[in-house]
Coordinates of C-alpha atoms in Angstrom, one line a residue:
M27 CA -52.3 146.5 181.6
M28 CA -52.1 142.8 180.7
E29 CA -50.3 143.0 177.4
V30 CA -47.9 140.2 177.3
V31 CA -48.3 136.4 177.6
R32 CA -46.2 136.2 180.8
A33 CA -48.5 138.6 182.5
C34 CA -51.4 136.4 181.8
L35 CA -49.6 133.3 183.0
R36 CA -48.6 135.1 186.2
A37 CA -52.0 136.6 186.8
G38 CA -52.5 135.0 190.2
E39 CA -49.4 136.7 191.5
I40 CA -50.1 140.0 189.8
A41 CA -53.6 140.1 191.3
G42 CA -52.0 140.1 194.7
V43 CA -50.9 143.7 194.1
A44 CA -53.2 144.9 191.3
E45 CA -56.8 146.1 191.9
F46 CA -57.9 145.5 188.3
F47 CA -56.7 144.0 185.0
S48 CA -57.1 145.7 181.7
F49 CA -56.1 143.5 178.7
G50 CA -54.4 145.6 176.0
T51 CA -55.8 143.4 173.3
N52 CA -53.8 144.9 170.4
D53 CA -50.5 144.3 172.2
L54 CA -51.6 141.0 173.6
T55 CA -52.6 139.8 170.1
Q56 CA -49.2 140.8 168.7
A57 CA -47.4 139.0 171.6
T58 CA -49.5 135.9 171.2
F59 CA -49.2 135.6 167.5
S60 CA -45.6 136.8 167.5
F61 CA -46.1 139.2 164.7
S62 CA -46.5 142.9 164.4
R63 CA -49.8 144.4 163.4
E64 CA -48.3 146.5 160.7
D65 CA -46.4 143.6 159.1
A66 CA -49.3 141.3 159.4
E67 CA -52.0 143.6 158.0
N68 CA -49.9 144.9 155.2
K69 CA -48.3 141.7 154.1
F70 CA -49.7 138.3 154.9
L71 CA -52.8 138.6 157.0
P72 CA -55.1 139.0 154.0
F73 CA -53.8 135.8 152.6
Y74 CA -54.3 134.0 155.9
N75 CA -57.9 135.1 155.9
S76 CA -58.6 134.2 152.2
A77 CA -56.9 130.8 152.7
K78 CA -59.0 130.3 155.9
I79 CA -55.9 129.9 158.0
L80 CA -57.5 132.5 160.2
K81 CA -61.3 133.2 160.2
D82 CA -61.0 136.9 161.0
N83 CA -58.4 139.6 161.3
P84 CA -57.3 139.1 165.0
F85 CA -56.8 142.9 165.3
E86 CA -60.5 143.5 164.6
A87 CA -62.1 140.4 166.2
L88 CA -60.6 138.9 169.3
D89 CA -58.9 135.6 168.7
T90 CA -60.8 133.5 171.2
A91 CA -58.8 130.3 170.5
G92 CA -55.5 131.9 171.5
V93 CA -55.7 135.4 173.0
G94 CA -59.1 134.6 174.5
Q95 CA -57.7 131.4 176.2
L96 CA -54.9 133.5 177.8
M97 CA -57.4 136.0 179.0
Q98 CA -59.7 133.4 180.5
F99 CA -56.7 131.8 182.3
A100 CA -55.7 135.2 183.7
V101 CA -59.2 136.0 184.8
E102 CA -59.7 132.7 186.6
N103 CA -56.3 132.8 188.3
G104 CA -56.5 136.5 189.1
R105 CA -59.9 136.0 190.8
K106 CA -58.6 133.1 192.8
T107 CA -56.2 135.6 194.4
R108 CA -58.6 138.6 194.5
G109 CA -62.2 137.6 194.3
G110 CA -63.6 140.9 193.3
L111 CA -61.0 141.6 190.7
K112 CA -62.4 144.0 188.0
V113 CA -61.2 142.8 184.5
G114 CA -61.8 144.4 181.1
I115 CA -60.3 145.0 177.7
C116 CA -59.2 148.1 175.8
G117 CA -58.6 147.9 172.1
E118 CA -60.5 147.8 168.9
Q119 CA -61.7 144.3 169.5
G120 CA -63.9 145.7 172.2
G121 CA -66.3 147.1 169.6
H122 CA -66.7 143.8 167.7
P123 CA -69.9 141.9 168.3
A124 CA -68.3 138.4 168.5
S125 CA -65.6 139.8 170.8
M126 CA -68.3 141.3 173.0
R127 CA -70.0 137.9 173.3
F128 CA -66.7 136.3 174.3
C129 CA -66.1 139.1 176.9
H130 CA -69.5 138.3 178.4
Y131 CA -68.8 134.6 178.4
A132 CA -65.4 135.2 180.0
N133 CA -67.1 137.3 182.8
L134 CA -65.2 140.5 182.1
T135 CA -66.3 143.5 184.1
Y136 CA -66.0 146.2 181.4
V137 CA -65.0 146.8 177.8
S138 CA -63.4 149.9 176.4
C139 CA -63.5 150.8 172.7
S140 CA -63.3 153.8 170.5
S141 CA -66.4 156.1 170.6
P142 CA -67.7 155.3 167.1
R143 CA -67.9 151.6 168.2
V144 CA -69.8 152.2 171.5
P145 CA -73.3 151.8 170.0
I146 CA -72.4 148.5 168.4
A147 CA -70.6 147.4 171.6
R148 CA -73.7 148.2 173.7
L149 CA -76.0 146.3 171.3
A150 CA -73.6 143.3 171.2
A151 CA -73.4 143.3 175.0
A152 CA -77.2 143.2 175.3
H153 CA -77.4 140.5 172.7
A154 CA -74.8 138.4 174.5
K155 CA -76.9 138.7 177.7
L156 CA -79.9 137.5 175.8
L157 CA -78.0 134.5 174.4
E158 CA -76.4 133.6 177.7
G159 CA -75.7 129.9 178.0
E160 CA -75.7 129.4 174.2
F161 CA -72.2 130.9 173.5
K162 CA -69.4 128.4 172.9
P163 CA -65.9 129.9 172.7
A164 CA -63.8 129.0 169.6
T165 CA -61.3 126.3 170.2
S166 CA -59.3 126.6 166.9
G167 CA -58.6 129.0 164.2

């Protein structure tokens, strides 16, 4: 499980002994933003969204500008060490359409999400494949 920033930064070394990476996106989001989900969602996150400080709730839609960049860094460095490294995510973001597009762009192997989100995730994955080459990851927000 890749759930902390340091694990992402040391991915090349970790891939030497791990056969796959699974990004725990809820924990990695908390570690990247340095706030707890409970505090953020119950206190200040709604203000951040309404004031456009953040476009989306990062616990619902993957923050591609921060968490996503860490994930891409880890995927690239992990696969330099282990070429066939399987990489995926587990967390609620896995069922969000924009997150699915990012996962396709980042060349992840699999996505895990809660069962009610599976139909949306499958549709989003197919849509991402159809739009291949048009997706541009967010760079701010």
